[in-house]
Coordinates of C-alpha atoms in Angstrom, one line a residue:
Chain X
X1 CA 81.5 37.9 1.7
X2 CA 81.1 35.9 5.1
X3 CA 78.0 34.1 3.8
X4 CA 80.0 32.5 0.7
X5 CA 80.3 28.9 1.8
X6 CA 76.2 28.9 3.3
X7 CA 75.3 31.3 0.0
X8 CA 72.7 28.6 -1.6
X9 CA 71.5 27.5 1.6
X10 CA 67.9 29.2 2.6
X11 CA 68.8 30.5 5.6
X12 CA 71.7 32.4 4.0
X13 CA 71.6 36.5 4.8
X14 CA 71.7 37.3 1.1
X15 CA 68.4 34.8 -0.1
X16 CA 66.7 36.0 2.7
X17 CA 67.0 40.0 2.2
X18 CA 66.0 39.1 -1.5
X19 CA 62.9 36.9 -0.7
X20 CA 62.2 39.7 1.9
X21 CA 61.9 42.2 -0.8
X22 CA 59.5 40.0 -2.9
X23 CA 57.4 39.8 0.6
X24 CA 57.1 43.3 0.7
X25 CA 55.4 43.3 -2.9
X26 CA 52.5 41.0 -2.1
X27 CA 49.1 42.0 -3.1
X28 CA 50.3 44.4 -5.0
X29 CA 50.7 45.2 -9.3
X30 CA 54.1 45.3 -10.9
X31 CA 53.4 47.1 -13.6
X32 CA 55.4 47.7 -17.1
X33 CA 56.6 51.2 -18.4
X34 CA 58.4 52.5 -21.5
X35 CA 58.8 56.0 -20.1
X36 CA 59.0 57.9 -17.0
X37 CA 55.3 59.9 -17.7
X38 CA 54.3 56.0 -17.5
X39 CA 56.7 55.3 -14.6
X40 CA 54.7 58.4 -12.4
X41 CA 51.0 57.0 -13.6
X42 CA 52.0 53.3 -12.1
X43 CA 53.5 55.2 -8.7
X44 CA 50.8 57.6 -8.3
X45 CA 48.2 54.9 -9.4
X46 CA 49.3 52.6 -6.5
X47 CA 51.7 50.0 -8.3
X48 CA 53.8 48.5 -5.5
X49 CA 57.2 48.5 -8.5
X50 CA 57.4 49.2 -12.1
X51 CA 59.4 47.6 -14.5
X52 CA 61.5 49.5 -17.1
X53 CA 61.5 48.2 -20.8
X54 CA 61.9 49.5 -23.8
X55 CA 59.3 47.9 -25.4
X56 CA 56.1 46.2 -24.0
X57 CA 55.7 42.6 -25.0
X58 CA 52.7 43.6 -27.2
X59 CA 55.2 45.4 -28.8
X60 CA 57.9 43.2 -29.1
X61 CA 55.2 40.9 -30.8
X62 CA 54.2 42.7 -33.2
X63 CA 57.2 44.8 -34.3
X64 CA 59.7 41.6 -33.9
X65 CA 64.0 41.9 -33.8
X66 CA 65.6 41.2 -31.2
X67 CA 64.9 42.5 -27.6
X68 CA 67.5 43.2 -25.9
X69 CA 67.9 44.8 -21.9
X70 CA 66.9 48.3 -21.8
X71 CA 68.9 51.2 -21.7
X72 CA 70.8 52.1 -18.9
X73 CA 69.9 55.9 -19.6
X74 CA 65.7 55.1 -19.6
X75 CA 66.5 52.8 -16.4
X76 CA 68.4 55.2 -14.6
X77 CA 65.9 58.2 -15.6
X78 CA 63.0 55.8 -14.3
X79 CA 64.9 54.8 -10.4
X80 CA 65.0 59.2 -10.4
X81 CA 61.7 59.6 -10.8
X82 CA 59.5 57.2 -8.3
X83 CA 60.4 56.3 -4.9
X84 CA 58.7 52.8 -5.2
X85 CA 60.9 49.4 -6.2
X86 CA 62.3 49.5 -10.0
X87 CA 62.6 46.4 -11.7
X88 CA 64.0 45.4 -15.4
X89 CA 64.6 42.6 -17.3
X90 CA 67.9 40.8 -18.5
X91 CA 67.4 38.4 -21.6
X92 CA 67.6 34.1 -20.8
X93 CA 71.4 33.4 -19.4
X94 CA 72.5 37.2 -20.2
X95 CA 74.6 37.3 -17.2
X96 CA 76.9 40.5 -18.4
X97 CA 73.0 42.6 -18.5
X98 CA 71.8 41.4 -15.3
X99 CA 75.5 42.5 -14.2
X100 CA 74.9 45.6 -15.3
X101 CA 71.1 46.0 -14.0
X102 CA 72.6 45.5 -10.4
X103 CA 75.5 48.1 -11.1
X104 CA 72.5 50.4 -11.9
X105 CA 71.2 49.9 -9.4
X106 CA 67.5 48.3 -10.0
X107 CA 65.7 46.5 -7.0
X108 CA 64.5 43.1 -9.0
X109 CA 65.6 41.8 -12.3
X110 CA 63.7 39.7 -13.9
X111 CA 65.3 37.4 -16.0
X112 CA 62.6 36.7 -19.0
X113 CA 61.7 34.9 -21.8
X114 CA 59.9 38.2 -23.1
X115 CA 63.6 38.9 -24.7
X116 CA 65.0 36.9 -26.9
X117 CA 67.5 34.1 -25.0
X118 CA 71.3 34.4 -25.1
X119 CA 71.6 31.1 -24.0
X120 CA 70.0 28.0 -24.6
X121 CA 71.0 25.4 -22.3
X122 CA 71.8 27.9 -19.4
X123 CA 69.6 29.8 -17.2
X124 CA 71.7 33.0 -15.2
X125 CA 73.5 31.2 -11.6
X126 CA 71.4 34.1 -9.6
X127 CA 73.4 32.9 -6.5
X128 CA 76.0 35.7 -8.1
X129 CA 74.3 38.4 -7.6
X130 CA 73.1 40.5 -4.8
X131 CA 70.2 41.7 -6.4
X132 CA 67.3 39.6 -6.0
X133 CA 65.7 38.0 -9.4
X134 CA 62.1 36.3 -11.0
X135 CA 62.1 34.1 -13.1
X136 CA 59.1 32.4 -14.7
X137 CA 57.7 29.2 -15.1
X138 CA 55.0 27.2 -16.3
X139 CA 54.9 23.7 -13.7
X140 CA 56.6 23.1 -10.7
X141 CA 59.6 21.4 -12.3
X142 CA 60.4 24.4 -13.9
X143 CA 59.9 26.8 -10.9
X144 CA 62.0 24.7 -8.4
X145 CA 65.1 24.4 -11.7
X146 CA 64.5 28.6 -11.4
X147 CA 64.7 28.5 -7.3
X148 CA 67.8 26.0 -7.4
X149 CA 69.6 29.0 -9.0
X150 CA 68.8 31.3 -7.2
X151 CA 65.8 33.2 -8.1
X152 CA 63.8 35.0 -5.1
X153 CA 60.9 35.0 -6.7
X154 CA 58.5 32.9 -9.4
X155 CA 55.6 34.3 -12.1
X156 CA 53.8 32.0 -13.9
X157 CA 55.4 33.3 -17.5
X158 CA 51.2 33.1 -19.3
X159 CA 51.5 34.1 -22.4
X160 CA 52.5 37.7 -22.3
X161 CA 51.8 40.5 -24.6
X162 CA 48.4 38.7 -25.8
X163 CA 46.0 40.0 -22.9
X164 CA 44.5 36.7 -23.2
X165 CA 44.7 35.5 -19.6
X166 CA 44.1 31.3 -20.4
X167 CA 48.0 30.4 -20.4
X168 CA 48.5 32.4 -16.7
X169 CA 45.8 30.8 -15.2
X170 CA 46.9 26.9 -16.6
X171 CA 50.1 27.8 -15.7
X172 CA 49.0 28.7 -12.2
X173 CA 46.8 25.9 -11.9
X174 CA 49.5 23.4 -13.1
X175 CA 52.2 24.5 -10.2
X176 CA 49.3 24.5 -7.9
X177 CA 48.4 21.1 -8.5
X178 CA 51.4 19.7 -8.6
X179 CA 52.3 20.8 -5.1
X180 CA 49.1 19.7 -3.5
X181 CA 49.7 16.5 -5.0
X182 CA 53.2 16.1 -3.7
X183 CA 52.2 16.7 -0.1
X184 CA 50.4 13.5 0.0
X185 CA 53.8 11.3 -1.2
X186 CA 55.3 9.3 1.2
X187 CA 59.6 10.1 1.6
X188 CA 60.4 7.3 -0.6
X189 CA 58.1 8.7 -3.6
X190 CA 59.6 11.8 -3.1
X191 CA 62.4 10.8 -4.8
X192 CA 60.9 9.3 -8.0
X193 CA 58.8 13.0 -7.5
X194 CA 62.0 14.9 -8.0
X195 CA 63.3 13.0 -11.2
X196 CA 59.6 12.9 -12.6
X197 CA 59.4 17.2 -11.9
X198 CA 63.1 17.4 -12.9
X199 CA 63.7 19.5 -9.9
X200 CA 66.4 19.2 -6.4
X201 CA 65.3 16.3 -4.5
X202 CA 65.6 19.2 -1.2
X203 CA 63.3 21.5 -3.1
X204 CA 61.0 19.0 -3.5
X205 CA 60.8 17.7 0.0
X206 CA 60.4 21.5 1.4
X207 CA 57.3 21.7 -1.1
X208 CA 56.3 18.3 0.1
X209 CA 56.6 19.6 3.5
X210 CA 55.0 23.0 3.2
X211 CA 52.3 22.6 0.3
X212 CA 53.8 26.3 -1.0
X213 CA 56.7 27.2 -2.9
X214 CA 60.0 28.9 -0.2
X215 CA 59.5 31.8 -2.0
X216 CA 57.1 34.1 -3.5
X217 CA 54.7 33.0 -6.1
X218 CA 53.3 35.9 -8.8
X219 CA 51.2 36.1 -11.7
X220 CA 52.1 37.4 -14.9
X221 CA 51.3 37.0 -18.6
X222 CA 47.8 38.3 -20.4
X223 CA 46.4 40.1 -17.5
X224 CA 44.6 42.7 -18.8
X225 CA 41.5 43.8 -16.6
X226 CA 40.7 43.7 -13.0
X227 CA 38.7 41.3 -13.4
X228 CA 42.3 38.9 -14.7
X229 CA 43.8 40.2 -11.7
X230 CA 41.4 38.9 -9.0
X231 CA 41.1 35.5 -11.0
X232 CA 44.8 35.1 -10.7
X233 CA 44.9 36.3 -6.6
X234 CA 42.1 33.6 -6.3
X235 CA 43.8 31.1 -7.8
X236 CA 46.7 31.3 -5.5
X237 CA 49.1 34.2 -6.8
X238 CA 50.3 36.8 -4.0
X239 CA 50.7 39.6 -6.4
X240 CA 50.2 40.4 -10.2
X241 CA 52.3 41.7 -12.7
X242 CA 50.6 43.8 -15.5
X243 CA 52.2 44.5 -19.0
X244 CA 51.1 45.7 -21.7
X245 CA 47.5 45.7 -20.4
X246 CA 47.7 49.1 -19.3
X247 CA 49.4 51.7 -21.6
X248 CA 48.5 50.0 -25.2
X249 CA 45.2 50.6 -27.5
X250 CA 45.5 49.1 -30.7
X251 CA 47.1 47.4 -32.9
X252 CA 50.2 47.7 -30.6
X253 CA 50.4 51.4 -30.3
X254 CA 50.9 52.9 -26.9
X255 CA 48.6 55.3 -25.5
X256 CA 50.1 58.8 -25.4
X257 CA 50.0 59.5 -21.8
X258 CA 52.2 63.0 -22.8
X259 CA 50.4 64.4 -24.7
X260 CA 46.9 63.3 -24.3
X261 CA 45.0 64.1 -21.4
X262 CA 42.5 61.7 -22.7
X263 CA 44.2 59.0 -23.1
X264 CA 46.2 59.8 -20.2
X265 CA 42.9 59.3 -18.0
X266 CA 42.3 56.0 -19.8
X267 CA 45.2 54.6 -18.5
X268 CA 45.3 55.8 -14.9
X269 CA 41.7 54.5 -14.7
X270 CA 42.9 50.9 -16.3
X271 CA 46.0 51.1 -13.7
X272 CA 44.1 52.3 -10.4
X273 CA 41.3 49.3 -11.3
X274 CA 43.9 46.9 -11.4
X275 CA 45.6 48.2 -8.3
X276 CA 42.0 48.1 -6.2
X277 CA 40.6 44.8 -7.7
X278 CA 44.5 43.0 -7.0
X279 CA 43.7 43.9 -3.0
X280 CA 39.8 43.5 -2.8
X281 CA 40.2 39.9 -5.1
X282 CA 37.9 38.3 -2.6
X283 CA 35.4 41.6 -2.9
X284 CA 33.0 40.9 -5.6
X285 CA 31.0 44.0 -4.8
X286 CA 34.6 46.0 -5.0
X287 CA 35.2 44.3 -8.4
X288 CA 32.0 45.5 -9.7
X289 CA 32.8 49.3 -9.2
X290 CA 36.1 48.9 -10.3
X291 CA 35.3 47.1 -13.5
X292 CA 32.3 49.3 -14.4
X293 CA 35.0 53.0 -13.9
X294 CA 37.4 51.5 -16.3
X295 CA 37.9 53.0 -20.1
X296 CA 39.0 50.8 -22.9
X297 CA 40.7 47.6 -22.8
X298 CA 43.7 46.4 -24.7
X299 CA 42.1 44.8 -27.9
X300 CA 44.8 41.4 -27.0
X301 CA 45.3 38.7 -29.4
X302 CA 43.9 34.8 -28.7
X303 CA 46.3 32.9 -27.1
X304 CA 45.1 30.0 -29.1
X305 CA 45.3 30.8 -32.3
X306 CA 49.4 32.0 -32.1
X307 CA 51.8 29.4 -33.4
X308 CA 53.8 27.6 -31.8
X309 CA 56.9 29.5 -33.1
X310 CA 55.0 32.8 -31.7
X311 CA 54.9 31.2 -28.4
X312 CA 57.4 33.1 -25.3
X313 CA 56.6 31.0 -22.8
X314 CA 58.3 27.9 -24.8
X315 CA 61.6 29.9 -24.0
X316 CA 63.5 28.8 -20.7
X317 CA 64.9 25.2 -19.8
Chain A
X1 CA 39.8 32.1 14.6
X2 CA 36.5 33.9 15.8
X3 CA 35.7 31.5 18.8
X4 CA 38.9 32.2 20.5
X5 CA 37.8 34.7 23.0
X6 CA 40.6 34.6 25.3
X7 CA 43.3 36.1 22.9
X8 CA 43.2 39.9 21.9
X9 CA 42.0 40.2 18.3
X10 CA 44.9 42.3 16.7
X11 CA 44.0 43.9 12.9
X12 CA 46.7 43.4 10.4
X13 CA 46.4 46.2 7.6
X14 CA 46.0 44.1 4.4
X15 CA 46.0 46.4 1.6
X16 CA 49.7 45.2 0.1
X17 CA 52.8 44.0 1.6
X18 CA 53.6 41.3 4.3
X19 CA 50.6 41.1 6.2
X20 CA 50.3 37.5 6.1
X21 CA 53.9 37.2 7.8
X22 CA 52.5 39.8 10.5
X23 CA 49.3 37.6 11.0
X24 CA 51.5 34.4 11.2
X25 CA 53.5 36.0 13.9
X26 CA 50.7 37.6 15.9
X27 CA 49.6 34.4 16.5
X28 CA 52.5 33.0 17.3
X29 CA 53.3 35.8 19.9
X30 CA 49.6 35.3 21.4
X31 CA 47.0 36.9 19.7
X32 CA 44.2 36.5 17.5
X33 CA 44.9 38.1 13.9
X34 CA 42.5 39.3 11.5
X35 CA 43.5 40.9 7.5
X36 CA 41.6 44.3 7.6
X37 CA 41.0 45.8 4.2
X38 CA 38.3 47.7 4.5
X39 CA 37.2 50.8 7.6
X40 CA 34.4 49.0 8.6
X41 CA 36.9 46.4 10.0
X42 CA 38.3 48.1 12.6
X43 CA 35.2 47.8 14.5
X44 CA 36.1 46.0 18.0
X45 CA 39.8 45.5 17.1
X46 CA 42.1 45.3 20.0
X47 CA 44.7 46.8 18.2
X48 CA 46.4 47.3 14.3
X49 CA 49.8 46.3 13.1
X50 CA 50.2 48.4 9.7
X51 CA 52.6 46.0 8.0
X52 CA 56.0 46.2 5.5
X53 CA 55.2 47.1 1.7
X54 CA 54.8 50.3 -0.1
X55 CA 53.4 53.0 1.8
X56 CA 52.7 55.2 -1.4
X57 CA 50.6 52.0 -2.8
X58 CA 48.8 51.7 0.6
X59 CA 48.3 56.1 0.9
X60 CA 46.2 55.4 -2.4
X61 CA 43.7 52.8 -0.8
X62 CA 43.2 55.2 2.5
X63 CA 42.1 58.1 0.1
X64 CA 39.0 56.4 -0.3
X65 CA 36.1 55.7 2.0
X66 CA 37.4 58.3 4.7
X67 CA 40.0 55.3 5.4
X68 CA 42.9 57.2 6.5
X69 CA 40.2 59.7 8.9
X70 CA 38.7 56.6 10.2
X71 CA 42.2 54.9 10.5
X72 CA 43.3 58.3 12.2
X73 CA 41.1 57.9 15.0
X74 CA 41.6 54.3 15.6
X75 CA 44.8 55.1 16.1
X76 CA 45.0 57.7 18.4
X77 CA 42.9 55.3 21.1
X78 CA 44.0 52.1 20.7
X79 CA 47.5 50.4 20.4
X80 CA 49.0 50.3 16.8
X81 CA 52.1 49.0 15.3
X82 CA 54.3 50.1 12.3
X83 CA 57.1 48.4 10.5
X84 CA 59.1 49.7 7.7
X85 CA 55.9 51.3 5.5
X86 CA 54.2 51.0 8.6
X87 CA 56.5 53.3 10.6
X88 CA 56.1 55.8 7.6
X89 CA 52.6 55.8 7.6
X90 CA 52.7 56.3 11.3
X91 CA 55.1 59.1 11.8
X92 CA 54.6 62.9 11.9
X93 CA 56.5 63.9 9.2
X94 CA 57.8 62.2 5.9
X95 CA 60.9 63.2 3.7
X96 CA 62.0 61.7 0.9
X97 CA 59.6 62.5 -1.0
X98 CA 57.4 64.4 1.3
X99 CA 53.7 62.5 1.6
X100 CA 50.6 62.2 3.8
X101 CA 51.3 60.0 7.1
X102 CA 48.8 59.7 10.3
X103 CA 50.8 61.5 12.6
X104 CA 50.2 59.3 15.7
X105 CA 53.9 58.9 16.5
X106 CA 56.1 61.8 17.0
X107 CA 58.6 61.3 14.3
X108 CA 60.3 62.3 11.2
X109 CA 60.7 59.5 9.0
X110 CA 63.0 59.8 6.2
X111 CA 62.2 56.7 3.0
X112 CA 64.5 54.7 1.4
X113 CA 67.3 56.6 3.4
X114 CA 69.6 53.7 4.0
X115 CA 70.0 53.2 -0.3
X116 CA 68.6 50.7 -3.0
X117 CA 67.7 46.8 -2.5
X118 CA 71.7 46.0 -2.8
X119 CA 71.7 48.3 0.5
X120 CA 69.5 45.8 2.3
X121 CA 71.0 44.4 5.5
X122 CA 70.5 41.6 8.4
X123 CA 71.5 43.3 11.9
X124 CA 72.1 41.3 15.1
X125 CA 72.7 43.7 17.7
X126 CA 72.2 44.1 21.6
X127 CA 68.2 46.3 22.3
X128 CA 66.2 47.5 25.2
X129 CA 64.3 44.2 24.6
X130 CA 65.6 41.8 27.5
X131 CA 66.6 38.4 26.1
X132 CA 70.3 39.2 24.3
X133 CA 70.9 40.4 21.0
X134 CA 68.0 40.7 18.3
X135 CA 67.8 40.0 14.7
X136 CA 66.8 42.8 12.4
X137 CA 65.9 42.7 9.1
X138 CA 66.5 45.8 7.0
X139 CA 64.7 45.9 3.3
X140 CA 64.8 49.5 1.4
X141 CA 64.8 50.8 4.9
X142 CA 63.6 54.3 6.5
X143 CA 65.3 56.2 8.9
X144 CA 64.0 57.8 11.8
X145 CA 65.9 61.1 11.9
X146 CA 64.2 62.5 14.6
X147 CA 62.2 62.0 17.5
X148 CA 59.9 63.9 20.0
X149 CA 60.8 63.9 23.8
X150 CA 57.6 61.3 24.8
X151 CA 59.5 58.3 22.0
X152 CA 61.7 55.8 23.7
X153 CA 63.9 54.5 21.5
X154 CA 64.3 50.9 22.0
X155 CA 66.9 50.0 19.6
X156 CA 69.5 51.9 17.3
X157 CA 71.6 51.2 14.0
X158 CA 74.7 53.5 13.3
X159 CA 73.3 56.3 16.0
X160 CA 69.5 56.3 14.4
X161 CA 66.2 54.9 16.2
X162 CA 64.6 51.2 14.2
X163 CA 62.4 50.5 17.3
X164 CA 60.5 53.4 19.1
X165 CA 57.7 53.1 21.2
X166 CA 55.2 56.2 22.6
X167 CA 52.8 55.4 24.6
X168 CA 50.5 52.4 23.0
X169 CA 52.3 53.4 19.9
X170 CA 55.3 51.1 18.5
X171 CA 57.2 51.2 15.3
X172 CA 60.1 49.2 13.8
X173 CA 62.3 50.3 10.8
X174 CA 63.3 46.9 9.9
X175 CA 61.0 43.3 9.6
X176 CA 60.5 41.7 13.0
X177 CA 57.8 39.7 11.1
X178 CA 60.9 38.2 9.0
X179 CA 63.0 36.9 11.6
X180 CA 62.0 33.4 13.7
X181 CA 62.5 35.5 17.2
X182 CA 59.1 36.8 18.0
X183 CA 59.9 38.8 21.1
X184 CA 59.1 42.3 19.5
X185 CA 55.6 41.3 18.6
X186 CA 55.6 39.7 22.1
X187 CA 55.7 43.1 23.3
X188 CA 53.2 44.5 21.3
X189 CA 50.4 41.8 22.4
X190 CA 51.9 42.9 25.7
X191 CA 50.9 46.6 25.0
X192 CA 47.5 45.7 23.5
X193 CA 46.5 43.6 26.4
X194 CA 47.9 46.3 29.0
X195 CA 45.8 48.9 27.0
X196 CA 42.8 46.3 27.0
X197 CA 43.0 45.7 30.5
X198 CA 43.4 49.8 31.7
X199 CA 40.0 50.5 29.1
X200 CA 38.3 47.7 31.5
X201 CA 39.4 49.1 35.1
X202 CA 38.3 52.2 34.1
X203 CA 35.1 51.3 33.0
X204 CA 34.5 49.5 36.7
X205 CA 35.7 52.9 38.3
X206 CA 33.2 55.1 35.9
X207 CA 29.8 52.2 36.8

């Protein structure tokens, strides 16, 4: 390992093949699936990665336990079957999964608070590994704390598995916000910033400098109809995860894409919508067409009215 | 952006991927840039750079609207440049899976032949480009496993082409757009304005 001593540094080989992945996936849909029949919909659909989980966050809502990384055999059967990026996710500080997501081989992990946590005081030192991850966040503090070890890319975490769009889009708006308002600081404030944001004085100054985050920032979290998707590209994300807004009808049931053509077609039209309106976000006309050719919606829950125990995004420090 | 006549307006292919690292580049090296998303925009373009990102996510965008026909023709009169998805959807043939490409550049293009992310690699390494070694980027790369007699091969990694050029036709394997030296899209911007410049003496020859 040559690069060891410059390894957190920016300019370092291994930070800069993993934020040049997560450059390769803007304006596109990252989009969950449970199976590889889902898996082939996303590809063939135009998602630019998929990510393998057992269970979608709707899912993991409603039926509770605890949610654990996926199985290598469903994550291995998944990188087989599509030729695009695979990503999956490792649970809050679970180094020993995201050690063995890399071993298998996945392009991205993302380390999430849609599992439960396995630590609560430590996020994974993503510096270790060569694989690149994201990681979310819900204000800048939190983002920079996630870049500081290592992560290659950011998602605003929303609220997932609701479909209800309103905790993405604060999110969004929050880290958004808070980087336009630290360009105007002069070098001195910057370092009251960086205790205030709870972030690396050097991260805060290169967002000072830059207005943008050094790496990639994605949505994710309640996005359930093209529609969510182009009000998340316009408020500044470069690409848009989707989960469980694609393959679930009620009451957090999947749709069977194996068996039923019909509801296979409802959720290739749902995915190919997304995919067009996550390009064309600036095209209302586009946005129009693609809204109208879409069948069903995921029912979702209100955001609002979950407690505060129910909350994921509360997870991560 | 649209008042400055004096720089060739270049097309950046902005269905996914990198484009805005293309864009930012382009103008760097020269050259006006402009996101095109949709056929009608190709319309008076100098030239195209079909950027890094999935090629199977951008294939689904040129099924409509007679894109990839339109896109087809563009390309076979006016200078275009590939990288990474880009040189897939430019080649002749694709393996790896087997899928739909333009067929302006005589090439077989194999995907994700080089491995996984883990796989990905930064090259420094001596080119035809003058100027000493060049930086090369390499992100779930494609190989180029073979070429027709008209492609120069302007640079090679472990015996295979990641820079070939045919005619007003140029395509990279790895991410020029990624690296601080813009010398690569230098010489595209060359090409364009070469091609620009031939178009206009042989319209004062025809008149």
């Amino acid at each position: 390992m040559p690069e060891q001593n410059e390894n957190k540094s920016f300019a370092s080989t291994s930070l800069r093949l993993k934020v040049g992945l997560a450059e390769m996936l803007k304006g596109g849909v990252i989009m969950d699936v449970m199976n590889v029949e889902q898996a082939r919909i996303a590809e063939q659909s135009g998602a630019a990665a998929v990510m393998a989980l057992e269970r979608v966050p709707a899912m993991i809502r409603a039926e509770g336990g605890v949610a654990r990384m996926a199985k290598p055999s469903l994550i291995k059967q998944i990188i087989q079957a599509v030729s695009i990026p695979v990503m999956a996710k490792a649970r809050i500080g679970h180094f020993a999964e995201a050690q063995i997501l890399q071993e298998l081989g996945v392009d991205f992990i993302d380390e999430s608070e849609v599992l439960t946590p396995a630590d609560e005081a430590h996020h994974i030192d993503k510096h270790a590994f060569t694989t690149p991850f994201v990681c979310g966040a819900r204000n800048l503090g939190e983002a920079l704390r996630r870049i500081a070890e290592g992560a290659a890319m950011i998602r605003t975490k929303g609220e997932a598995g609701t479909g209800d769009v309103v905790h993405a889009v604060q999110h969004m708006r929050q880290i958004t916000s808070e980087m336009r308002a630290l360009t105007v600081l002069t070098e001195q404030e910057l370092y009251a910033a960086a205790k205030n944001h709870q972030a690396p004085y050097e991260l805060i100054r290169m967002v000072a400098q830059t207005g943008k985050l050094p790496v990639p920032n994605f949505s994710a979290g309640g996005i359930a109809t093209p529609a969510d998707a182009a009000l998340m590209m316009q408020l500044g994300a470069e690409a848009i995860f989707v989960g469980s807004g694609i393959f679930m009808k009620e009451r957090a049931t999947p749709l069977d894409v194996e068996n039923d053509p019909k509801e296979r077609e409802e959720a290739v039209s749902r995915a190919k919508a997304i995919v067009i309106a996550t390009t064309h976000y600036n095209d209302p006309k586009v946005l129009a067409e693609v809204s109208e050719q879409v069948t069903g919606t995921m029912k979702g829950l209100a955001a609002a009215g979950l407690e505060e125990s129910q909350l994921l995004q509360t997870r991560g420090w | 952006m649209t008042e400055n006549r004096s720089l060739p307006r270049i097309g950046v292919l902005a269905i996914q991927g990198d484009y805005a690292a293309h864009a930012a580049a382009l103008a760097d090296a020269g050259a006006d840039p402009l996101e095109v998303r949709q056929p009608d925009q190709l319309k008076g373009l100098a030239g195209l750079i079909l950027p890094g990102g999935e090629s199977t996510t951008i294939l689904k965008f040129l099924d409509k609207l007679n894109f990839f026909e339109i896109l087809q023709e563009f390309c076979s009169v006016n200078p275009v440049f590939g990288t990474c998805a880009g040189a897939i959807l430019l080649a002749r043939e694709v393996r790896n899976p087997a899928q739909r490409s333009l067929g302006v550049l005589d090439a077989v293009v194999e995907r994700n032949a080089y491995g996984r992310q883990v796989d990905s690699s930064i090259l420094t390494a001596e080119t035809a480009l003058p100027g000493g070694p060049l930086e090369m980027v390499f992100i779930r790369a494609p190989r180029i496993v073979n070429t027709g007699s008209t492609v120069k091969v302007l640079a090679v990694r472990d015996g295979s082409p990641v820079l070939v050029r045919q005619g007003s036709v140029l395509a990279a394997t790895f991410h020029p757009e990624l690296s601080p030296d813009r010398r690569v899209h230098q010489l595209f911007v060359q090409i364009v304005n070469a091609a620009h410049s031939q178009k206009a003496h042989e319209l004062e020859v025809r008149f």
